[in-house]
Every structure is written in structure tokens, then in C-alpha cells.
mmCIF file of C-alpha atoms in Angstrom:
data_model
loop_
_atom_site.group_PDB
_atom_site.id
_atom_site.type_symbol
_atom_site.label_atom_id
_atom_site.label_comp_id
_atom_site.label_asym_id
_atom_site.label_seq_id
_atom_site.Cartn_x
_atom_site.Cartn_y
_atom_site.Cartn_z
ATOM 1 C CA UNK U 153 156.564 76.347 101.675
ATOM 2 C CA UNK U 154 155.961 73.430 99.745
ATOM 3 C CA UNK U 155 157.909 74.130 96.738
ATOM 4 C CA UNK U 156 160.837 76.424 95.826
ATOM 5 C CA UNK U 157 159.184 78.933 93.534
ATOM 6 C CA UNK U 158 160.603 82.148 94.366
ATOM 7 C CA UNK U 159 158.617 84.607 96.819
ATOM 8 C CA UNK U 160 157.310 87.894 95.767
ATOM 9 C CA UNK U 161 155.933 90.738 97.545
ATOM 10 C CA UNK U 162 152.329 91.754 96.892
ATOM 11 C CA UNK U 163 150.388 95.001 98.090
ATOM 12 C CA UNK U 164 146.801 94.648 99.582
ATOM 13 C CA UNK U 165 144.708 96.803 97.392
ATOM 14 C CA UNK U 166 141.546 96.190 99.146
ATOM 15 C CA UNK U 167 140.021 94.295 101.945
ATOM 16 C CA UNK U 168 136.290 93.450 101.773
ATOM 17 C CA UNK U 169 133.800 91.648 104.243
ATOM 18 C CA UNK U 170 132.311 89.131 101.853
ATOM 19 C CA UNK U 171 130.115 87.291 104.481
ATOM 20 C CA UNK U 172 130.317 86.495 108.267
ATOM 21 C CA UNK U 173 133.849 85.604 109.245
ATOM 22 C CA UNK U 174 134.948 85.892 105.643
ATOM 23 C CA UNK U 175 137.254 88.648 104.105
ATOM 24 C CA UNK U 176 138.615 88.800 100.543
ATOM 25 C CA UNK U 177 141.909 90.387 99.779
ATOM 26 C CA UNK U 178 142.795 91.977 96.358
ATOM 27 C CA UNK U 179 146.539 91.745 95.885
ATOM 28 C CA UNK U 180 148.565 93.552 93.329
ATOM 29 C CA UNK U 181 152.102 93.993 92.258
ATOM 30 C CA UNK U 182 153.924 96.724 94.514
ATOM 31 C CA UNK U 183 154.752 98.304 91.198
ATOM 32 C CA UNK U 184 151.322 97.920 89.502
ATOM 33 C CA UNK U 185 152.691 95.686 86.666
ATOM 34 C CA UNK U 186 151.220 92.229 85.883
ATOM 35 C CA UNK U 187 151.050 89.418 88.022
ATOM 36 C CA UNK U 188 151.687 85.794 86.858
ATOM 37 C CA UNK U 189 149.055 84.229 85.176
ATOM 38 C CA UNK U 190 146.890 81.444 86.902
ATOM 39 C CA UNK U 191 144.224 79.100 86.014
ATOM 40 C CA UNK U 192 140.985 78.227 87.900
ATOM 41 C CA UNK U 193 141.526 75.979 90.852
ATOM 42 C CA UNK U 194 145.219 77.556 91.621
ATOM 43 C CA UNK U 195 146.305 78.776 95.141
ATOM 44 C CA UNK U 196 148.767 81.081 96.693
ATOM 45 C CA UNK U 197 151.107 80.296 99.846
ATOM 46 C CA UNK U 198 150.672 83.439 101.830
ATOM 47 C CA UNK U 199 153.422 84.022 104.585
ATOM 48 C CA UNK U 200 151.932 84.861 107.929
ATOM 49 C CA UNK U 201 153.326 85.220 111.473
ATOM 50 C CA UNK U 202 152.148 81.756 112.176
ATOM 51 C CA UNK U 203 153.701 80.086 109.203
ATOM 52 C CA UNK U 204 152.703 79.326 105.398
ATOM 53 C CA UNK U 205 149.050 79.015 104.439
ATOM 54 C CA UNK U 206 147.222 78.160 101.324
ATOM 55 C CA UNK U 207 144.479 80.013 99.956
ATOM 56 C CA UNK U 208 142.658 79.713 96.914
ATOM 57 C CA UNK U 209 142.573 82.376 94.064
ATOM 58 C CA UNK U 210 138.870 83.303 93.680
ATOM 59 C CA UNK U 211 139.197 86.363 91.298
ATOM 60 C CA UNK U 212 139.265 86.502 87.662
ATOM 61 C CA UNK U 213 142.137 84.870 85.690
ATOM 62 C CA UNK U 214 141.640 87.323 82.685
ATOM 63 C CA UNK U 215 142.786 90.356 85.046
ATOM 64 C CA UNK U 216 146.600 90.213 85.211
ATOM 65 C CA UNK U 217 147.244 92.939 87.681
ATOM 66 C CA UNK U 218 145.098 91.398 90.465
ATOM 67 C CA UNK U 219 144.887 88.398 92.535
ATOM 68 C CA UNK U 220 141.829 87.666 94.944
ATOM 69 C CA UNK U 221 141.932 85.324 97.926
ATOM 70 C CA UNK U 222 139.133 84.793 100.362
ATOM 71 C CA UNK U 223 140.135 83.991 103.987
ATOM 72 C CA UNK U 224 137.785 82.292 106.594
ATOM 73 C CA UNK U 225 138.704 83.614 110.271
ATOM 74 C CA UNK U 226 139.458 80.225 112.017
ATOM 75 C CA UNK U 227 139.588 81.462 115.686
ATOM 76 C CA UNK U 228 140.683 77.598 116.773
ATOM 77 C CA UNK U 229 143.365 77.589 113.961
ATOM 78 C CA UNK U 230 146.857 78.189 113.957
ATOM 79 C CA UNK U 231 146.511 81.856 113.854
ATOM 80 C CA UNK U 232 147.195 82.847 109.892
ATOM 81 C CA UNK U 233 143.493 83.633 109.130
ATOM 82 C CA UNK U 234 143.201 85.745 112.529
ATOM 83 C CA UNK U 235 146.088 87.665 111.538
ATOM 84 C CA UNK U 236 145.023 88.135 107.850
ATOM 85 C CA UNK U 237 141.489 89.411 109.311
ATOM 86 C CA UNK U 238 142.741 91.381 111.931
ATOM 87 C CA UNK U 239 146.160 92.964 111.155
ATOM 88 C CA UNK U 240 146.242 93.186 107.428
ATOM 89 C CA UNK U 241 144.822 96.090 105.454
ATOM 90 C CA UNK U 242 144.838 98.054 102.316
ATOM 91 C CA UNK U 243 148.283 99.248 101.566
ATOM 92 C CA UNK U 244 150.329 96.431 103.449
ATOM 93 C CA UNK U 245 152.713 94.141 101.973
ATOM 94 C CA UNK U 246 152.419 90.254 102.065
ATOM 95 C CA UNK U 247 155.068 87.671 101.000
ATOM 96 C CA UNK U 248 153.622 84.786 98.805
ATOM 97 C CA UNK U 249 154.552 82.146 96.615
ATOM 98 C CA UNK U 250 152.524 81.016 93.623
ATOM 99 C CA UNK U 251 150.509 80.635 92.042
ATOM 100 C CA UNK U 252 150.463 76.933 92.057
ATOM 101 C CA UNK U 253 147.648 74.487 90.689
ATOM 102 C CA UNK U 254 147.074 71.197 92.051
ATOM 103 C CA UNK U 255 143.223 71.405 91.343
ATOM 104 C CA UNK U 256 142.942 71.898 87.634
ATOM 105 C CA UNK U 257 139.916 72.210 85.875
ATOM 106 C CA UNK U 258 139.721 69.418 83.320
ATOM 107 C CA UNK U 259 137.948 69.678 79.940
ATOM 108 C CA UNK U 260 134.520 67.943 80.047
ATOM 109 C CA UNK U 261 131.045 68.162 77.986
ATOM 110 C CA UNK U 262 129.451 69.287 81.344
ATOM 111 C CA UNK U 263 130.363 69.840 84.961
ATOM 112 C CA UNK U 264 128.510 69.697 88.488
ATOM 113 C CA UNK U 265 129.886 71.680 91.035
ATOM 114 C CA UNK U 266 129.113 71.211 94.778
ATOM 115 C CA UNK U 267 130.718 73.336 97.392
ATOM 116 C CA UNK U 268 129.608 74.901 100.687
ATOM 117 C CA UNK U 269 130.959 77.581 102.910
ATOM 118 C CA UNK U 270 134.746 78.751 102.110
ATOM 119 C CA UNK U 271 135.117 75.821 99.933
ATOM 120 C CA UNK U 272 133.485 77.742 97.274
ATOM 121 C CA UNK U 273 136.401 79.802 96.702
ATOM 122 C CA UNK U 274 138.539 77.454 94.020
ATOM 123 C CA UNK U 275 135.102 76.894 92.314
ATOM 124 C CA UNK U 276 134.021 80.409 91.592
ATOM 125 C CA UNK U 277 136.825 80.784 88.796
ATOM 126 C CA UNK U 278 135.935 77.371 87.438
ATOM 127 C CA UNK U 279 132.156 78.236 87.132
ATOM 128 C CA UNK U 280 133.237 81.407 85.367
ATOM 129 C CA UNK U 281 135.344 79.634 83.112
#
């Protein structure tokens, strides 16, 4: 993974189909404690059998015990998204690093958000903020 932040295990609390070829995964601490805080625009590095993949957090930063990511199934990709779609379910554990934020929402008088498809995921918490 890109930085040297320690890995942590998380448990998949829920998996939901959000749209065609998109699932969301709700991640929690295995001991049901709080998870590290994050800000809109942040992502997690998720360990998959195909290597590390980055997924934007799209839940509510005010919910300290849960992280939510959305994953687009990319059948022609490197295999990480297919594995998350086909092999990961509620109760499974994942190894992650983060959250990290290289897409911070900056203070401004007003905003215009433009996104489509899975690119909406980092903007969902930005719009909420």
C-alpha cells in the first residue's frame, strides 16, 4: 500500500446492492469499537487477493463505528472488485489501511458538484457536509 500506516482488520457488517454492478460494504471494528475519524473525500486501501485497491468512503463521518465504501464491479479489471462482489459477505473480515484523504473538501462560499457513476462516492459525504 502507498503509505506505511498500519493495517487494521475490519468486519463486513452488511453488503447491499446499490445499483447495477455496484455494492456497498458497511465496515466495522471487529470488537464493535470506534473506528478512526475521517473527513469527506477520504478513502481506504483494501487488501484483496488481486492486491491493494482504493475505495472512497461514502458514509457519514459522524458515525464513529462504521465506514461505508461502494464498489463498482469491473469484470475487465485486475480482480479486486470482482472478488469483493462475489466472495465477500456479512461477517467476513478485510484488512485495510486508512482512512487517508488526498481529496479534501476545502472551505468555500459555495460549491458545484459534478460527478457520474461510481465517481459520486467521494462526493456523497461532501454534499452532506
